[in-house]
Coordinates of C-alpha atoms and ligand atoms in Angstrom, one line a residue:
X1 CA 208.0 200.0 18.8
X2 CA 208.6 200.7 22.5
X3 CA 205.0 202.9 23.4
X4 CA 204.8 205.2 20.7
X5 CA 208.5 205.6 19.4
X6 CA 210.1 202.7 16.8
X7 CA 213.1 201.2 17.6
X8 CA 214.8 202.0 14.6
X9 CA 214.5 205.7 15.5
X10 CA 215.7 205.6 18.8
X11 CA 218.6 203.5 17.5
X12 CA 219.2 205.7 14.9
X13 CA 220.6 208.5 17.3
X14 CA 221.4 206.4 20.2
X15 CA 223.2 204.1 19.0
X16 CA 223.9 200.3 19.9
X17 CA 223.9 198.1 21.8
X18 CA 221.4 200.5 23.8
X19 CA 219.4 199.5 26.8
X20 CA 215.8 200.9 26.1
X21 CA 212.9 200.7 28.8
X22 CA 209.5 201.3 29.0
X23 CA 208.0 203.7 31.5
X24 CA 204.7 202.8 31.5
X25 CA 205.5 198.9 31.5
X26 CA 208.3 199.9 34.7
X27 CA 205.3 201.5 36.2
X28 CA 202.2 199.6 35.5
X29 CA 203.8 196.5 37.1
X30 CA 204.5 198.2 40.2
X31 CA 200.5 199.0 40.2
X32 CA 199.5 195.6 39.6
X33 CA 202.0 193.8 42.3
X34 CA 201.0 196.2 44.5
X35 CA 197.5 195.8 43.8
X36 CA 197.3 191.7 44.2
X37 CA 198.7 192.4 47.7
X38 CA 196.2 195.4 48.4
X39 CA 194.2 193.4 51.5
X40 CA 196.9 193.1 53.6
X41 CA 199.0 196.0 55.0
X42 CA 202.2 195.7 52.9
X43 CA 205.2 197.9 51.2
X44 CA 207.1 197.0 48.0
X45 CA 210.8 197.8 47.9
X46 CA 212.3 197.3 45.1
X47 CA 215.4 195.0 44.8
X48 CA 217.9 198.1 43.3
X49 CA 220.1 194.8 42.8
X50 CA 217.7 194.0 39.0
X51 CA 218.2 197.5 37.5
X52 CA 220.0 200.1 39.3
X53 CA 219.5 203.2 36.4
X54 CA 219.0 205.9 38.6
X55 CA 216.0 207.0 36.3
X56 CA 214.4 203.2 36.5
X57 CA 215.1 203.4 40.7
X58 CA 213.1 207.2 40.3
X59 CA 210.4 205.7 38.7
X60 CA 210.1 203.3 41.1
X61 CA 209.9 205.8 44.0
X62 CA 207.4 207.8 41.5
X63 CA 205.4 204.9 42.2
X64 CA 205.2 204.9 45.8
X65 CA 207.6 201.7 45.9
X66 CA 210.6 201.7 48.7
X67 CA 213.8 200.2 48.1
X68 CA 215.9 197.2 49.0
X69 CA 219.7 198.3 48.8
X70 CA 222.1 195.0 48.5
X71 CA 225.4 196.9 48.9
X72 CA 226.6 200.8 49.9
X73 CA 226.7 201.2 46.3
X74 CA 223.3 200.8 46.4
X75 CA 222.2 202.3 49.5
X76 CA 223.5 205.6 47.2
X77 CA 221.8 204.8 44.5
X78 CA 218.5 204.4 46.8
X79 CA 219.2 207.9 48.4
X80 CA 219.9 209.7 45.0
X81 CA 216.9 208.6 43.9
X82 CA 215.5 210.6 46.5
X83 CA 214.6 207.4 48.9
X84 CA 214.9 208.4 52.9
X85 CA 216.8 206.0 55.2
X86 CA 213.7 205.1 56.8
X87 CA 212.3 203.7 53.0
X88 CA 215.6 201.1 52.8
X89 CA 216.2 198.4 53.7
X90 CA 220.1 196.8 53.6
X91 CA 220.3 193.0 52.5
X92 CA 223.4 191.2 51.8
X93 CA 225.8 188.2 52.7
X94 CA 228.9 190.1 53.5
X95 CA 228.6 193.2 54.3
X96 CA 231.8 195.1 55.2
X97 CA 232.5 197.3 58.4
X98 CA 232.1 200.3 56.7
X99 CA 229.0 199.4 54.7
X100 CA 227.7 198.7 58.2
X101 CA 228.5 201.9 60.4
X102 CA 227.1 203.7 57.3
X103 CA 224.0 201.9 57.5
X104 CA 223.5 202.1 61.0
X105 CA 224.3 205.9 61.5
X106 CA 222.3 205.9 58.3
X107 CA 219.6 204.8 60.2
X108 CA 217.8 202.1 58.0
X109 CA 214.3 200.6 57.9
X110 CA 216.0 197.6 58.9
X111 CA 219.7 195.5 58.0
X112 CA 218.7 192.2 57.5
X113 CA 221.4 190.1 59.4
X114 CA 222.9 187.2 57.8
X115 CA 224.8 186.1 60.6
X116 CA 224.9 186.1 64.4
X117 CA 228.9 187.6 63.9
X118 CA 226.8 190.0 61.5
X119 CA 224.2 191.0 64.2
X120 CA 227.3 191.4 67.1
X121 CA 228.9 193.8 64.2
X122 CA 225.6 195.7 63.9
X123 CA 225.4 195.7 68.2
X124 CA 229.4 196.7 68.4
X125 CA 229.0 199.7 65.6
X126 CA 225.2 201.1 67.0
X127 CA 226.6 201.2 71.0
X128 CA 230.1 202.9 69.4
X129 CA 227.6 205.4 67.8
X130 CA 225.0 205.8 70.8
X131 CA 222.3 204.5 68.4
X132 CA 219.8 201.5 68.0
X133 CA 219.9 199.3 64.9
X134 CA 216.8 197.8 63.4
X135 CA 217.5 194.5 62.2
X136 CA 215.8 191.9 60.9
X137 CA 217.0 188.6 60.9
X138 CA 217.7 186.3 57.5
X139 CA 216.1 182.9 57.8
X140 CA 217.6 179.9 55.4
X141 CA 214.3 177.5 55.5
X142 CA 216.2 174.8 53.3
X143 CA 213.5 175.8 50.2
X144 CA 214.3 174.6 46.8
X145 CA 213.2 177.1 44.8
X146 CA 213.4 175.1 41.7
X147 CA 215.0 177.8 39.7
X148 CA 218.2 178.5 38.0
X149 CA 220.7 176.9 40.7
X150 CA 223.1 179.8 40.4
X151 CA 219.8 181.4 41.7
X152 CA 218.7 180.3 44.4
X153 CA 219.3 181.1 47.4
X154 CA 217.3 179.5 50.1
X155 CA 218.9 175.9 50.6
X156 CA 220.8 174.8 53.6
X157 CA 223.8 174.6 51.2
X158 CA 223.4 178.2 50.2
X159 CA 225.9 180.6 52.1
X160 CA 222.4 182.9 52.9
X161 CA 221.1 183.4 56.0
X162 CA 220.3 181.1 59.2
X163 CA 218.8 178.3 59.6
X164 CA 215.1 179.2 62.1
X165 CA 216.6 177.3 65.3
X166 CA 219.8 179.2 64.7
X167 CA 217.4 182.6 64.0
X168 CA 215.4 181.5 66.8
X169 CA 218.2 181.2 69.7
X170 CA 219.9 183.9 68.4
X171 CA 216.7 186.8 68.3
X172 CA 215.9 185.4 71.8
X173 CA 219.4 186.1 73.1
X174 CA 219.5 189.3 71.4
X175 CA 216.4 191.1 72.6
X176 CA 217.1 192.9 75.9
X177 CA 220.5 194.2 73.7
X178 CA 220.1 198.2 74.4
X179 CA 221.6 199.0 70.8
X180 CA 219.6 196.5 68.5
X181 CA 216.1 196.3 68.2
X182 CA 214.9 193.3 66.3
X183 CA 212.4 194.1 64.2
X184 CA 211.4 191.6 61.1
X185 CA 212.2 188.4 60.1
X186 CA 213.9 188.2 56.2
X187 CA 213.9 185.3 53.9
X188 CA 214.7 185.1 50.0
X189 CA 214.4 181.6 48.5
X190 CA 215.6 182.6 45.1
X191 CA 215.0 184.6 41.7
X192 CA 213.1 183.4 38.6
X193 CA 210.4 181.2 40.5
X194 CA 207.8 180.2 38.5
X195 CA 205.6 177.8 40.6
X196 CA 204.0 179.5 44.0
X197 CA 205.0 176.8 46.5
X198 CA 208.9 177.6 47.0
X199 CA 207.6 181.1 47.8
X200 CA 204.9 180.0 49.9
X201 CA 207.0 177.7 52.2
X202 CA 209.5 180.5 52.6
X203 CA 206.6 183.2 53.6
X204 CA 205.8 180.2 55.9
X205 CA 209.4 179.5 57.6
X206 CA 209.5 183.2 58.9
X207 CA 205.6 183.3 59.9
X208 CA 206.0 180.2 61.8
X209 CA 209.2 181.5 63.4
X210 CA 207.1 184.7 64.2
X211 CA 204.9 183.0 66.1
X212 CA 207.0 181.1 68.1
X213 CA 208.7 184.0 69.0
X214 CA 205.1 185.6 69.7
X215 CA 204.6 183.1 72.4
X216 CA 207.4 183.8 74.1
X217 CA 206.9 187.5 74.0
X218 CA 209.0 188.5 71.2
X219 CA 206.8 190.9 69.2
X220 CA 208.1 192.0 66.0
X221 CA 207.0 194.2 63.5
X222 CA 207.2 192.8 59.8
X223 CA 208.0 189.7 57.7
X224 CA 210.3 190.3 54.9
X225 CA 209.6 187.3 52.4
X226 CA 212.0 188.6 49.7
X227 CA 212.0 188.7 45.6
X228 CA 211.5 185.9 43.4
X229 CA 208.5 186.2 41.4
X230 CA 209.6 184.9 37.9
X231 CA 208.1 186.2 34.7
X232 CA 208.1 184.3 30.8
X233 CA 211.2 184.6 29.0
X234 CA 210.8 181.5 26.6
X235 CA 207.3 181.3 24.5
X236 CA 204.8 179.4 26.4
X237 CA 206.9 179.2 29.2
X238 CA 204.4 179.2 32.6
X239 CA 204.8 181.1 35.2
X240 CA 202.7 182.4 38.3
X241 CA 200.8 185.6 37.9
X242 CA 200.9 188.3 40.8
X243 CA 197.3 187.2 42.1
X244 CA 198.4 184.1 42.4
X245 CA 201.4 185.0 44.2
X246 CA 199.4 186.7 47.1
X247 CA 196.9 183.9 47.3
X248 CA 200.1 181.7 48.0
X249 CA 201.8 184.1 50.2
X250 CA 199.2 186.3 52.6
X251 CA 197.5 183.5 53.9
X252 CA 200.3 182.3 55.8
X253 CA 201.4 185.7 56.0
X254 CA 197.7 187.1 57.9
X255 CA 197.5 184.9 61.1
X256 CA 201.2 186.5 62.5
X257 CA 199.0 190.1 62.3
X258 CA 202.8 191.9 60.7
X259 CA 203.6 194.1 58.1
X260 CA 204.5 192.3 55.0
X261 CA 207.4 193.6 53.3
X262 CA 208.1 192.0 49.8
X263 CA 211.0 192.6 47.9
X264 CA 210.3 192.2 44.0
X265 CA 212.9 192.9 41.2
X266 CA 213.0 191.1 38.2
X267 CA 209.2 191.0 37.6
X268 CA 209.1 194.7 37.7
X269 CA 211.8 195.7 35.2
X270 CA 212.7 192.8 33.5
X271 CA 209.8 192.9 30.7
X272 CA 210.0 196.7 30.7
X273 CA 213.4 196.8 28.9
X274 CA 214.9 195.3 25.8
X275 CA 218.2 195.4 24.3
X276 CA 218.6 196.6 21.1
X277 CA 222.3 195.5 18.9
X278 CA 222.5 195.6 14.9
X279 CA 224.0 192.6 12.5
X280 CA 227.6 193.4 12.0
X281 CA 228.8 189.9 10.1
X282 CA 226.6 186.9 9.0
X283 CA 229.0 183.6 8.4
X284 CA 227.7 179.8 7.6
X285 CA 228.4 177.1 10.1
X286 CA 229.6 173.5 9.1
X287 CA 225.9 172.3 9.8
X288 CA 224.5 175.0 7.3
X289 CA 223.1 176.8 10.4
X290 CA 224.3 180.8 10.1
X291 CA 226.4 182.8 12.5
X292 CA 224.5 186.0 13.0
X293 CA 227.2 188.6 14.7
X294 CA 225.7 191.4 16.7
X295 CA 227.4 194.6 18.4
X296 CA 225.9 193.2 21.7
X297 CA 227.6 190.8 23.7
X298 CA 228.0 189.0 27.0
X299 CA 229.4 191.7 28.4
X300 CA 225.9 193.6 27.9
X301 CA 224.2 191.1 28.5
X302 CA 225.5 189.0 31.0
X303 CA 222.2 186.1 31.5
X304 CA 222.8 183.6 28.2
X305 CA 226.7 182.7 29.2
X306 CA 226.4 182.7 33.0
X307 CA 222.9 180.9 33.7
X308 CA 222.2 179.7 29.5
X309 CA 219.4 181.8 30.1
X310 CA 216.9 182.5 27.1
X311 CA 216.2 186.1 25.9
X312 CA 213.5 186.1 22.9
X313 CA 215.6 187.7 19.9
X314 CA 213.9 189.4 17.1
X315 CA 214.2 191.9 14.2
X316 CA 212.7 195.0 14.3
X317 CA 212.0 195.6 11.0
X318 CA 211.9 191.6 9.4
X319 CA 212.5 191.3 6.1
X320 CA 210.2 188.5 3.8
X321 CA 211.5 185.4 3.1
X322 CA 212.6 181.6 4.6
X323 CA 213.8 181.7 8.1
X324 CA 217.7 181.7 8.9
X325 CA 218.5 178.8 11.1
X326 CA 220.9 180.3 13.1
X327 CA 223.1 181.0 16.6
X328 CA 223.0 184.6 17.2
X329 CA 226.3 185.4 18.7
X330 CA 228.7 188.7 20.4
X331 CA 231.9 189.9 19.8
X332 CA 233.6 189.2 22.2
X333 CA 236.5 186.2 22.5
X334 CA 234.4 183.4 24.5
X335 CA 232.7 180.8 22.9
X336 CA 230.2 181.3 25.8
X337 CA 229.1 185.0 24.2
X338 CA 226.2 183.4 22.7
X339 CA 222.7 185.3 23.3
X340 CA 220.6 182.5 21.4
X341 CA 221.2 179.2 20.4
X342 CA 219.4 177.2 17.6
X343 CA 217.1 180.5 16.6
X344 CA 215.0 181.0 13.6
X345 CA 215.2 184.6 12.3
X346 CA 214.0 186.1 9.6
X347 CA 216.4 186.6 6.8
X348 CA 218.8 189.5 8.1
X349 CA 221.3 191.5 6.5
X350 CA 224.5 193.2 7.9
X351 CA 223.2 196.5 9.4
X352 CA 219.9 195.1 10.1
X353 CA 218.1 195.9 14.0
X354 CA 217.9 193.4 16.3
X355 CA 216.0 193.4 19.8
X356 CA 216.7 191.1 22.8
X357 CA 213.1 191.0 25.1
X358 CA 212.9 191.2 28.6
X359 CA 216.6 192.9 29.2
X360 CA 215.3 195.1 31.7
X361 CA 215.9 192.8 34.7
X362 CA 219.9 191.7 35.0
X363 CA 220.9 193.2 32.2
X364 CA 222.5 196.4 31.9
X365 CA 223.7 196.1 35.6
X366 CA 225.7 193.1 34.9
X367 CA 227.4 194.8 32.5
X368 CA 231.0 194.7 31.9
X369 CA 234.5 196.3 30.2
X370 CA 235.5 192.9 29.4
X371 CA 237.5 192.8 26.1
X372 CA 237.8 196.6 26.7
X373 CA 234.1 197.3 25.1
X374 CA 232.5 200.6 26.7
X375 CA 228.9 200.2 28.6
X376 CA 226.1 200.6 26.5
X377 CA 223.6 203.8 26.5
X378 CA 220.3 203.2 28.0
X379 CA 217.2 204.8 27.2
X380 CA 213.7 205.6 28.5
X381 CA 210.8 205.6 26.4
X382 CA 207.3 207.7 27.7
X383 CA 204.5 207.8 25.4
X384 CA 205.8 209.4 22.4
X385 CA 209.1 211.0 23.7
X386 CA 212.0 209.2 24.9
X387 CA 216.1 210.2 26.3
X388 CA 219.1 208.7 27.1
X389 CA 219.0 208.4 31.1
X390 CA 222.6 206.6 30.8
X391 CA 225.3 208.1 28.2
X392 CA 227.3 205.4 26.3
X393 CA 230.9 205.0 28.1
X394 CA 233.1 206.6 26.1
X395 CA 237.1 204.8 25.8
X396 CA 238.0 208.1 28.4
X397 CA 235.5 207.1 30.8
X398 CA 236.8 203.7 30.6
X399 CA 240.5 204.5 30.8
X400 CA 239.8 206.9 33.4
X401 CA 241.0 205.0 36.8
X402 CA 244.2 203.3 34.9
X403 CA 247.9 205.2 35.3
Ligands
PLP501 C1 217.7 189.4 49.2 C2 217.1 189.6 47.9 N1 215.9 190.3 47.7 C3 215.4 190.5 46.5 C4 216.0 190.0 45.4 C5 215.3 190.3 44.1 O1 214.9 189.1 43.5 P1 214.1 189.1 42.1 O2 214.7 190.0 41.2 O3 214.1 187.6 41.7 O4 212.7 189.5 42.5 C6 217.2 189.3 45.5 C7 217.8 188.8 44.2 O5 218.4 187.8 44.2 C8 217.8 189.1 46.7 O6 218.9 188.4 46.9

């Protein structure tokens, strides 16, 4: 079931693979993250980057969160959902001139500047356009974040940000600037973190920055301390809980007096979405394991081949008998389109349901034409009624742009 509605039905007229999400999970975990932070003035916005479904990014805003835009793309995603410049803020290593003179004469919340080149871009395009930019400047603290290394983001070695004596000179050099105002400090160590301290020392590399730069009467107005917060994806797997994330974060967070910005993805969509993909072939392996062949594969679900990330895999309506050892397995020509390795299903059949857990974050937005496969449909389940908020590609759609 996802709420009230089965799977099968949903399948049934959707089709598969189909992205299905849960609005009362999507929305509940806004609640609560926003609720373990509720002692200390704060605002949520969303990374747009984990799921950017217009009808997951509305529910988001439904929900009083703001948004954190990590391309143009995204800044239009953020204002179709109905978010104001003001509610956005624009992250990103690379961003191009033109993502930048839109986000300036935009007039964002704040562009987190990667770069002292970035920031002179930012300075050049706001006095061409007889504005001010509000920036906030991205601090590397050199923070393993003990995650995925594809993932992380907040070592030296990592192309993110500045180091804080870099941020330091350079926000102290930049103030009297008529066209910038400096107005945060930014930091993101990394995504799937599942201990507190990588996220604590990071909330502490900008805070102590901050009040260096307080003593030499540079007064800001918020610390951005970024995503990260991990969530279970393999049974028994540990992980922090929200509560425990704010105990690790505010108190180095309270002394500097800002505005706390956070900006949470994964742990807000990924558990509110599955992907659902039926049996198409079943083959033995040389070890007696099976093959189990789905309609879904890497190009729908991008995690397993690029970070051998685990997705729980089940069947939706399990048939009795002994478990199939088994690798469950894609269509498409890579020996890497594996979504589980070494799995113990119950015995399926061609045609049978499956559902991948804990889709909803890096899923469908990584997905792909690759091997000429269409995007999958995605739908949204409330309470006992549920629609398709993304239409299956069709082979038109997909052809659309070629000569
Ligand atoms: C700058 C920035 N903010 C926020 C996020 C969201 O991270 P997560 O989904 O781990 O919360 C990311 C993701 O990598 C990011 O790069």
């Amino acid at each position: 079931m996802c709420e009230d509605v089965p799977l099968s039905a949903i399948a049934g007229v959707a089709g598969t693979p189909l992205h299905v999400y849960s609005r009362s999970v999507l929305r509940s975990r806004v609640r609560a993250l926003d609720a373990a932070f509720a002692s200390y003035p704060h605002d949520l916005h969303y990374a747009i980057k984990a799921n950017a479904t217009l009808a997951v990014v509305r529910e988001m805003r439904a929900e009083g969160a703001h948004a954190d835009a990590n391309s143009g793309g995204e800044i239009d995603v953020a204002l179709r959902a109905g978010f104001t410049p003001d509610q956005i803020v624009f992250t990103g290593v690379g961003k191009t001139h033109d993502e930048l003179v839109r986000a300036v004469t935009l007039g964002m919340k704040a562009i987190n500047a990667e770069s002292p080149g970035e920031m002179e871009r930012i300075d050049a395009i706001a006095r061409a356009h007889s504005t001010t930019a509000r920036v906030a400047v991205r601090v590397n603290p050199d923070v393993d974040a003990g995650s995925h290394p594809h993932i992380s983001t907040g070592l030296r070695s990592n192309k993110f940000g500045m180091s804080p004596a870099q941020a330091h000179a350079m926000v102290t050099s930049m103030m009297a600037r008529e066209h910038l105002r400096v107005v945060g400090l930014h930091v993101h160590v990394g995504s799937q973190i599942t201990s507190a301290e990588p996220l604590r020392r990071g909330a502490a590399a900008i805070a102590d920055l901050a009040g260096a730069l307080a003593a030499e009467g540079v007064h800001l107005e918020h610390l951005d301390v970024g995503g990260g917060l991990g969530i279970p994806y393999e049974p028994g797997q540990t992980v922090i809980s929200a509560d425990e994330y704010a105990a690790a974060v505010l108190p180095v967070v309270k002394p500097t007096g800002l505005r706390l910005i956070l900006e949470p993805g994964r742990w807000i969509t990924a558990q509110a979405g599955a992907l659902l993909t039926r049996v198409v072939d079943l083959k033995t392996q040389a070890d007696g394991r099976w093959f189990v062949i789905v309609d879904a594969g890497m190009n729908d679900l991008l995690r397993p081949a690029l970070y051998n990330a685990w997705h729980e895999i089940e069947a939706v309506e399990p048939r009795d008998g002994e478990p199939m050892a088994c690798d469950v397995v894609g269509p498409v020509c890579e020996t890497s389109d594996t979504l589980g390795r070494n799995r113990h299903l119950p015995p399926v059949e061609v045609g049978d349901l499956l559902v991948v857990r804990d889709t909803g974050a890096y899923g469908s937005i990584m997905a792909s034409n690759y091997n000429r496969r269409p995007i999958a449909a995605e739908a949204l389940v409330d309470g006992a009624d549920w629609r398709v908020v993304r239409r299956r590609q069709t082979i038109d759609d997909m052809l659309q742009w070629d000569e």
